[in-house]
């Protein structure tokens, strides 16, 4: 079985040993409840690094809804079994008091790219993500870190903070892994009930159709409105946003001459899903 490390002191000691031997250390930050999407990140890290750490930490600072934090699935044994199939070198699974000891008083806050979309709807969320990711880099001494493009805005936030704080970590953004019907893999999918699960792929299907229409020269505003209508008609309970943004800055898209990203958040049953695709 993969060793599970609980303390920062031990994590750093192990990572220092690997680095002293000339090893490149890769980290895959996760909150557990692992699925094929996470495993694909771990495999990418294995292919490019000498040593791979997967962190499992349900970060209380990035939940703006206490109920969401309570309900977040915690499946450490199953996660460890899955990671053993990939052959990672260590799981770093600290307790909350190890990450945020008494007196902890620092926050990393990214402006610009962290402000719209999820940033506007989930106040404090990206401060929590930026703070814990910065800490996890410091705790694991990682040279490379692997994130899924499924959380596109998070990936942009992490890129920004690494550049702004001169952190010596190379960020790798890996393709979203999807179920056969197009639904983006997410730990939240486990909460979809039997009525909601067949409806959920409609989000990706409608986004794909809208992106195709825009690329073919169709009006973007019309495509986004149509996408929203299709998602609701399919059985989603609400759509929070479907937007076309500059892929790097996440500012509203101006013309089609730069890489663009369509990003959406919508709820089916009581499960909130996000997705994004290039346009
Ligand atoms: O994407 C996630 O699972 C989390 O936001 C992360 C990056 C592990 C930070 O807690």
Short mmCIF file of N, CA and C in Angstrom, two decimals, residues 166-227:
data_model
loop_
_atom_site.label_atom_id
_atom_site.label_comp_id
_atom_site.label_asym_id
_atom_site.label_seq_id
_atom_site.Cartn_x
_atom_site.Cartn_y
_atom_site.Cartn_z
N UNK A 166 6.21 34.06 -7.43
CA UNK A 166 7.49 33.42 -7.84
C UNK A 166 7.68 32.07 -7.19
N UNK A 167 6.61 31.27 -7.14
CA UNK A 167 6.75 29.94 -6.54
C UNK A 167 7.45 29.02 -7.53
N UNK A 168 8.42 28.24 -7.07
CA UNK A 168 9.20 27.41 -8.00
C UNK A 168 8.48 26.09 -8.34
N UNK A 169 7.27 26.22 -8.85
CA UNK A 169 6.45 25.04 -9.19
C UNK A 169 5.94 25.22 -10.62
N UNK A 170 6.08 24.19 -11.43
CA UNK A 170 5.56 24.23 -12.79
C UNK A 170 4.15 23.65 -12.78
N UNK A 171 3.18 24.43 -13.28
CA UNK A 171 1.78 23.98 -13.23
C UNK A 171 1.40 23.28 -14.54
N UNK A 172 0.83 22.11 -14.41
CA UNK A 172 0.38 21.34 -15.58
C UNK A 172 -1.14 21.22 -15.51
N UNK A 173 -1.81 21.68 -16.56
CA UNK A 173 -3.29 21.59 -16.63
C UNK A 173 -3.65 20.41 -17.52
N UNK A 174 -4.35 19.43 -16.97
CA UNK A 174 -4.66 18.20 -17.74
C UNK A 174 -6.12 18.22 -18.21
N UNK A 175 -6.33 17.63 -19.37
CA UNK A 175 -7.66 17.55 -20.01
C UNK A 175 -8.73 17.01 -19.05
N UNK A 176 -9.92 17.53 -19.18
CA UNK A 176 -11.07 17.02 -18.42
C UNK A 176 -11.37 15.58 -18.86
N UNK A 177 -11.60 14.72 -17.89
CA UNK A 177 -11.99 13.34 -18.21
C UNK A 177 -13.50 13.26 -18.11
N UNK A 178 -14.13 12.66 -19.14
CA UNK A 178 -15.59 12.62 -19.19
C UNK A 178 -16.11 11.18 -19.18
N UNK A 179 -17.32 11.03 -18.66
CA UNK A 179 -18.01 9.76 -18.79
C UNK A 179 -18.34 9.55 -20.27
N UNK A 180 -18.74 8.32 -20.63
CA UNK A 180 -19.04 8.02 -22.03
C UNK A 180 -20.13 8.95 -22.59
N UNK A 181 -21.04 9.42 -21.73
CA UNK A 181 -22.13 10.29 -22.21
C UNK A 181 -21.75 11.78 -22.14
N UNK A 182 -20.51 12.09 -21.82
CA UNK A 182 -20.05 13.48 -21.88
C UNK A 182 -19.97 14.18 -20.54
N UNK A 183 -20.61 13.63 -19.51
CA UNK A 183 -20.58 14.29 -18.20
C UNK A 183 -19.14 14.36 -17.68
N UNK A 184 -18.71 15.57 -17.30
CA UNK A 184 -17.35 15.73 -16.77
C UNK A 184 -17.26 15.02 -15.42
N UNK A 185 -16.18 14.25 -15.24
CA UNK A 185 -16.05 13.53 -13.96
C UNK A 185 -15.82 14.53 -12.83
N UNK A 186 -16.49 14.29 -11.71
CA UNK A 186 -16.40 15.17 -10.56
C UNK A 186 -16.82 14.37 -9.33
N UNK A 187 -16.22 14.69 -8.19
CA UNK A 187 -16.60 13.99 -6.95
C UNK A 187 -18.08 14.25 -6.63
N UNK A 188 -18.60 15.38 -7.09
CA UNK A 188 -20.01 15.70 -6.83
C UNK A 188 -20.98 14.80 -7.58
N UNK A 189 -20.50 14.15 -8.66
CA UNK A 189 -21.42 13.31 -9.44
C UNK A 189 -22.00 12.18 -8.60
N UNK A 190 -21.26 11.78 -7.55
CA UNK A 190 -21.74 10.70 -6.68
C UNK A 190 -23.06 11.11 -6.00
N UNK A 191 -23.32 12.42 -5.95
CA UNK A 191 -24.54 12.90 -5.28
C UNK A 191 -25.74 12.99 -6.22
N UNK A 192 -25.51 12.69 -7.51
CA UNK A 192 -26.63 12.74 -8.46
C UNK A 192 -27.53 11.52 -8.23
N UNK A 193 -28.83 11.75 -8.04
CA UNK A 193 -29.72 10.60 -7.82
C UNK A 193 -30.14 10.01 -9.17
N UNK A 194 -30.94 8.95 -9.12
CA UNK A 194 -31.25 8.23 -10.37
C UNK A 194 -32.06 9.10 -11.34
N UNK A 195 -32.78 10.09 -10.81
CA UNK A 195 -33.52 10.97 -11.72
C UNK A 195 -32.59 12.01 -12.36
N UNK A 196 -31.61 12.47 -11.59
CA UNK A 196 -30.75 13.56 -12.07
C UNK A 196 -29.61 13.07 -12.98
N UNK A 197 -29.12 11.88 -12.71
CA UNK A 197 -27.93 11.40 -13.44
C UNK A 197 -28.12 11.41 -14.97
N UNK A 198 -29.29 10.91 -15.49
CA UNK A 198 -29.45 10.93 -16.95
C UNK A 198 -29.59 12.34 -17.53
N UNK A 199 -29.97 13.30 -16.69
CA UNK A 199 -30.16 14.68 -17.15
C UNK A 199 -28.80 15.40 -17.23
N UNK A 200 -27.88 15.03 -16.33
CA UNK A 200 -26.64 15.79 -16.16
C UNK A 200 -25.81 16.00 -17.43
N UNK A 201 -25.71 15.01 -18.34
CA UNK A 201 -24.88 15.21 -19.54
C UNK A 201 -25.42 16.30 -20.48
N UNK A 202 -26.67 16.74 -20.26
CA UNK A 202 -27.25 17.76 -21.13
C UNK A 202 -26.46 19.07 -21.09
N UNK A 203 -25.77 19.30 -19.97
CA UNK A 203 -24.99 20.55 -19.87
C UNK A 203 -23.88 20.56 -20.91
N UNK A 204 -23.09 19.51 -20.93
CA UNK A 204 -21.97 19.42 -21.89
C UNK A 204 -22.50 19.40 -23.32
N UNK A 205 -23.60 18.67 -23.54
CA UNK A 205 -24.16 18.56 -24.89
C UNK A 205 -24.57 19.95 -25.40
N UNK A 206 -25.25 20.72 -24.55
CA UNK A 206 -25.72 22.05 -24.97
C UNK A 206 -24.54 23.00 -25.17
N UNK A 207 -23.52 22.88 -24.31
CA UNK A 207 -22.33 23.75 -24.46
C UNK A 207 -21.60 23.43 -25.76
N UNK A 208 -21.49 22.14 -26.06
CA UNK A 208 -20.79 21.73 -27.28
C UNK A 208 -21.51 22.27 -28.52
N UNK A 209 -22.84 22.18 -28.49
CA UNK A 209 -23.62 22.67 -29.62
C UNK A 209 -23.43 24.19 -29.77
N UNK A 210 -23.44 24.90 -28.64
CA UNK A 210 -23.28 26.36 -28.68
C UNK A 210 -21.89 26.73 -29.22
N UNK A 211 -20.86 26.00 -28.76
CA UNK A 211 -19.49 26.30 -29.21
C UNK A 211 -19.38 26.08 -30.71
N UNK A 212 -20.01 25.02 -31.20
CA UNK A 212 -19.96 24.72 -32.64
C UNK A 212 -20.61 25.86 -33.43
N UNK A 213 -21.73 26.34 -32.93
CA UNK A 213 -22.48 27.42 -33.60
C UNK A 213 -21.64 28.71 -33.64
N UNK A 214 -20.98 29.00 -32.52
CA UNK A 214 -20.15 30.22 -32.46
C UNK A 214 -18.96 30.09 -33.42
N UNK A 215 -18.32 28.95 -33.40
CA UNK A 215 -17.15 28.74 -34.28
C UNK A 215 -17.54 28.83 -35.75
N UNK A 216 -18.78 28.47 -36.03
CA UNK A 216 -19.25 28.53 -37.42
C UNK A 216 -19.68 29.95 -37.80
N UNK A 217 -19.50 30.92 -36.88
CA UNK A 217 -19.82 32.31 -37.19
C UNK A 217 -21.14 32.77 -36.61
N UNK A 218 -21.82 31.92 -35.85
CA UNK A 218 -23.11 32.30 -35.25
C UNK A 218 -22.95 33.32 -34.13
N UNK A 219 -24.03 34.01 -33.82
CA UNK A 219 -24.02 35.04 -32.79
C UNK A 219 -23.82 34.41 -31.39
N UNK A 220 -22.80 34.90 -30.65
CA UNK A 220 -22.44 34.28 -29.38
C UNK A 220 -23.55 34.43 -28.34
N UNK A 221 -24.12 35.65 -28.24
CA UNK A 221 -25.15 35.88 -27.22
C UNK A 221 -26.34 34.95 -27.44
N UNK A 222 -26.70 34.80 -28.70
CA UNK A 222 -27.82 33.92 -29.06
C UNK A 222 -27.48 32.46 -28.71
N UNK A 223 -26.25 32.06 -28.99
CA UNK A 223 -25.83 30.68 -28.72
C UNK A 223 -25.87 30.40 -27.21
N UNK A 224 -25.43 31.37 -26.41
CA UNK A 224 -25.39 31.16 -24.95
C UNK A 224 -26.81 31.10 -24.37
N UNK A 225 -27.70 31.94 -24.91
CA UNK A 225 -29.10 31.94 -24.46
C UNK A 225 -29.75 30.61 -24.82
N UNK A 226 -29.47 30.15 -26.02
CA UNK A 226 -30.01 28.87 -26.50
C UNK A 226 -29.50 27.71 -25.63
N UNK A 227 -28.22 27.79 -25.28
CA UNK A 227 -27.60 26.76 -24.44
C UNK A 227 -28.32 26.69 -23.09
#
